[in-house]
Amino acid sequence: DSQALIGRKTYTVELEQRVFPKVCTYCTATTTTTTTMASKLSAAICQGQWDLCIAVAKSDPSSTATFACKPGSLVLGSHMFRGDMQGLALHEAVTVGAPLAVIDGIARAYPEALTKRDIVMKRLPIHLACNRERVDPKIISLLGKYYSQGLVEADKLGRVPLHYALQNKAKDATIKKMLQLSPNAAKAQDKKCVVPLHVACMTGASTDVGEMLLELNPNASVMVTSAGRDALFFCNECSAPNKLDISAMLFRYRQQVDEQFRWARKPSSRRLLV
């Protein structure tokens, strides 16, 4: 039930391990010189020709500034990503898990790509990097360093990269780095009023991660989703071995929040205060 609430399928890109053509069908288009080079770069990304990716991006930076794939199910190498996605070369490279050197080379060739969103889900490259089954801490650190503002920008679902990193159980060091670069990410709410702490409790994040999120956003301990569920509910539903520690921590922060916002007592005297 908790997974249905968070919309797990919308947090992660559906991936089917099937046999598909090695080249995206649109990568063969040759309408203009720029499109040709962009298609060449896209094809290189699809085929995992990383040295060629770096060479094309370096020799013709304009190729990284062209939307090379049409909307629809995106075929990248042997993987098919369902749903519409139309992005730049940086979006493609991040989505397929290209090496750090490739992503760095493409980002340097066209730095504005770090601020560009894909057409349909309105995600930045750092959203896509966090929305992978295996989140690469080096790539997150690189993208966050180049464009830290992206860590607090929401996609079409209202989610920031931290939502996806927690959903995909990124390493503690990665979460810590993201929070260091952008502490306000801990306060982000998506369109279902889900905050990062909810996701952390749902996926069985470590006690250290829970502590970091609560320190940056104590109010999250009492915040509820649009379905009326709080972090304690998700913690109880989870089978993580540290659930008792997280529960105790939540109770402690809830008490602090309650004391801070406790209503003033009703005057016991009839005297007027002026």
XYZ file of C-alpha atoms in Angstrom:
274
model
C 0.000 0.000 0.000
C 2.816 2.368 0.849
C 4.492 1.644 -2.464
C 1.245 2.430 -4.247
C 1.070 5.741 -2.396
C 4.531 6.860 -3.368
C 3.993 5.795 -6.950
C 7.077 3.643 -7.205
C 6.670 3.178 -10.935
C 6.736 6.911 -11.451
C 9.875 7.298 -9.333
C 11.901 4.866 -11.384
C 12.240 4.577 -15.142
C 10.734 1.303 -16.255
C 13.425 -0.788 -17.828
C 12.936 -3.921 -19.885
C 15.890 -6.150 -20.683
C 14.928 -7.076 -24.238
C 16.713 -7.243 -27.545
C 16.330 -3.966 -29.408
C 18.218 -2.394 -32.295
C 21.540 -0.922 -31.260
C 20.671 2.451 -32.732
C 17.722 4.692 -31.951
C 15.615 4.933 -35.122
C 15.810 8.711 -35.153
C 19.594 8.714 -34.886
C 19.876 8.107 -38.627
C 18.201 11.401 -39.563
C 20.437 13.720 -41.586
C 18.419 16.837 -42.321
C 21.103 19.362 -41.382
C 24.744 19.316 -40.411
C 23.898 20.017 -36.786
C 21.260 17.291 -36.738
C 23.707 14.884 -38.367
C 26.311 15.459 -35.672
C 23.671 15.310 -32.952
C 22.445 12.028 -34.403
C 25.998 10.734 -34.511
C 26.457 11.634 -30.862
C 23.133 10.060 -29.934
C 24.030 6.898 -31.832
C 27.378 6.751 -30.048
C 25.592 7.015 -26.702
C 23.172 4.261 -27.727
C 26.028 1.955 -28.703
C 28.200 2.779 -25.713
C 31.028 4.170 -27.842
C 32.271 6.435 -25.099
C 35.503 7.607 -26.747
C 33.509 8.673 -29.800
C 31.016 10.519 -27.567
C 33.800 12.582 -26.040
C 35.386 13.260 -29.438
C 32.121 14.414 -31.041
C 31.190 16.626 -28.091
C 34.642 18.210 -28.136
C 34.888 18.719 -31.898
C 31.324 19.971 -32.359
C 29.784 21.333 -29.108
C 26.616 22.303 -30.983
C 25.781 18.608 -31.310
C 25.166 18.478 -27.562
C 22.585 21.265 -27.785
C 20.162 19.443 -30.093
C 17.231 17.286 -29.054
C 18.227 14.168 -30.933
C 15.456 11.735 -29.996
C 11.754 12.018 -30.743
C 9.115 11.569 -28.029
C 7.938 8.024 -27.470
C 9.525 4.885 -26.111
C 13.242 5.599 -26.157
C 15.542 2.848 -27.360
C 19.027 3.207 -25.952
C 21.386 0.369 -26.640
C 19.736 -2.843 -25.440
C 17.334 -1.001 -23.131
C 13.925 0.465 -23.781
C 12.614 3.242 -21.562
C 8.850 3.393 -21.759
C 6.989 6.667 -21.767
C 7.789 9.824 -23.644
C 11.236 11.269 -23.201
C 12.894 13.855 -25.352
C 16.143 15.269 -24.110
C 19.580 16.495 -24.993
C 22.685 14.362 -25.250
C 23.376 14.931 -21.554
C 19.951 13.557 -20.635
C 20.583 10.478 -22.774
C 24.063 9.883 -21.383
C 22.875 10.146 -17.786
C 19.891 7.882 -18.448
C 21.959 5.010 -19.855
C 24.619 5.325 -17.169
C 27.472 6.650 -19.275
C 30.885 6.908 -17.567
C 31.792 10.013 -15.600
C 34.254 11.217 -18.260
C 31.538 11.165 -20.932
C 29.028 13.069 -18.837
C 31.690 15.578 -17.838
C 32.747 16.062 -21.467
C 29.183 16.635 -22.673
C 28.422 18.974 -19.773
C 31.534 21.023 -20.492
C 30.669 21.219 -24.194
C 27.201 22.607 -23.427
C 26.898 23.737 -19.770
C 23.352 25.004 -20.336
C 22.224 21.395 -20.700
C 22.486 21.136 -16.910
C 19.545 23.554 -16.666
C 17.473 22.052 -19.469
C 14.533 19.742 -18.835
C 13.272 16.828 -20.852
C 10.100 17.601 -22.765
C 7.589 15.355 -21.016
C 8.487 14.840 -17.342
C 10.340 18.156 -17.045
C 13.369 16.528 -15.456
C 16.866 17.901 -15.282
C 19.865 15.646 -15.900
C 20.386 15.344 -12.143
C 16.815 14.056 -11.757
C 17.602 11.340 -14.276
C 20.897 10.512 -12.590
C 19.089 9.982 -9.269
C 16.300 8.043 -10.952
C 18.559 5.139 -11.847
C 18.473 1.771 -10.142
C 22.129 2.254 -9.241
C 22.828 5.846 -8.343
C 26.437 6.798 -9.115
C 27.720 9.089 -6.322
C 30.461 10.551 -8.523
C 27.995 11.602 -11.210
C 25.602 13.089 -8.626
C 28.490 15.006 -7.104
C 29.598 16.280 -10.523
C 26.142 17.421 -11.629
C 25.432 18.930 -8.218
C 28.703 20.849 -8.267
C 28.046 22.219 -11.750
C 24.429 23.190 -11.004
C 23.524 22.977 -7.312
C 20.233 24.816 -7.915
C 19.026 21.718 -9.729
C 18.892 19.863 -6.410
C 15.866 21.904 -5.315
C 14.092 22.152 -8.657
C 10.998 20.000 -9.059
C 9.925 17.932 -12.034
C 6.393 17.504 -13.384
C 5.465 15.425 -10.328
C 6.831 18.028 -7.945
C 9.780 15.858 -6.959
C 13.341 16.989 -6.466
C 16.346 14.744 -7.166
C 16.552 13.812 -3.470
C 13.171 12.065 -3.711
C 14.542 9.800 -6.430
C 17.910 9.212 -4.772
C 16.189 8.007 -1.600
C 13.707 5.919 -3.568
C 16.583 4.156 -5.313
C 18.474 3.649 -2.044
C 21.491 5.762 -2.885
C 24.462 5.435 -0.569
C 24.570 7.516 2.603
C 27.571 9.462 1.306
C 25.593 10.454 -1.803
C 22.600 11.663 0.243
C 24.917 13.563 2.577
C 26.649 15.253 -0.361
C 23.313 16.285 -1.884
C 22.148 17.758 1.423
C 25.434 19.595 1.874
C 25.076 21.172 -1.556
C 21.407 22.015 -1.013
C 20.002 21.675 2.547
C 16.589 22.982 1.459
C 16.041 19.821 -0.573
C 15.029 18.133 2.692
C 11.981 20.414 2.824
C 10.706 19.713 -0.686
C 7.165 18.394 -1.091
C 5.891 16.730 -4.229
C 2.331 17.028 -5.533
C 1.203 14.304 -3.120
C 2.758 16.174 -0.184
C 5.491 13.537 0.096
C 8.706 14.877 1.642
C 12.104 13.146 1.457
C 11.728 11.843 5.027
C 8.633 9.908 3.973
C 10.598 8.256 1.179
C 13.502 7.500 3.508
C 11.193 5.775 6.009
C 9.454 3.913 3.211
C 12.640 2.486 1.716
C 14.418 1.691 4.988
C 17.113 4.351 4.842
C 19.849 4.313 7.460
C 19.516 5.989 10.836
C 22.160 8.535 9.836
C 20.139 9.566 6.775
C 16.995 9.884 8.898
C 18.863 12.037 11.383
C 20.193 14.326 8.654
C 16.737 14.816 7.156
C 15.151 15.530 10.539
C 17.846 17.986 11.541
C 17.254 19.956 8.355
C 13.474 19.670 8.495
C 12.142 18.754 11.980
C 8.582 19.519 10.878
C 8.738 16.537 8.535
C 8.232 14.313 11.592
C 4.607 15.484 11.831
C 3.866 16.232 8.180
C 1.374 14.002 6.383
C 0.895 13.083 2.750
C -2.241 13.831 0.776
C -3.411 10.368 1.841
C -3.045 11.345 5.504
C 0.024 9.246 6.311
C 3.112 10.397 8.163
C 6.699 9.231 8.453
C 5.912 7.030 11.449
C 3.314 5.150 9.411
C 5.835 4.414 6.644
C 8.430 3.419 9.204
C 6.072 0.906 10.794
C 5.175 -0.493 7.380
C 8.826 -0.974 6.466
C 10.764 -4.097 7.433
C 14.110 -2.338 7.889
C 16.245 -3.624 10.793
C 16.649 -0.088 12.161
C 12.930 0.737 12.221
C 12.867 0.908 16.032
C 15.702 3.451 16.055
C 13.964 5.537 13.395
C 10.663 5.358 15.280
C 12.313 6.554 18.494
C 13.938 9.388 16.598
C 10.619 10.398 15.064
C 8.926 10.460 18.472
C 11.713 12.653 19.830
C 11.418 15.178 17.024
C 7.620 15.121 17.173
C 7.784 16.124 20.820
C 10.117 18.990 19.978
C 7.793 20.221 17.250
C 4.740 19.887 19.510
C 6.442 21.912 22.235
C 7.469 24.573 19.782
C 3.961 25.022 18.400
C 2.007 24.308 21.554
C -1.108 26.441 21.795
C -1.171 29.109 24.494
C -3.137 28.075 27.563
C -6.533 29.578 28.102
C -6.368 32.347 30.758
C -7.616 31.128 34.149
C -8.457 34.643 35.284
C -11.203 36.992 34.165
C -8.802 39.899 34.119
C -8.205 41.548 30.787
C -4.670 41.774 29.489
C -3.922 45.120 27.905
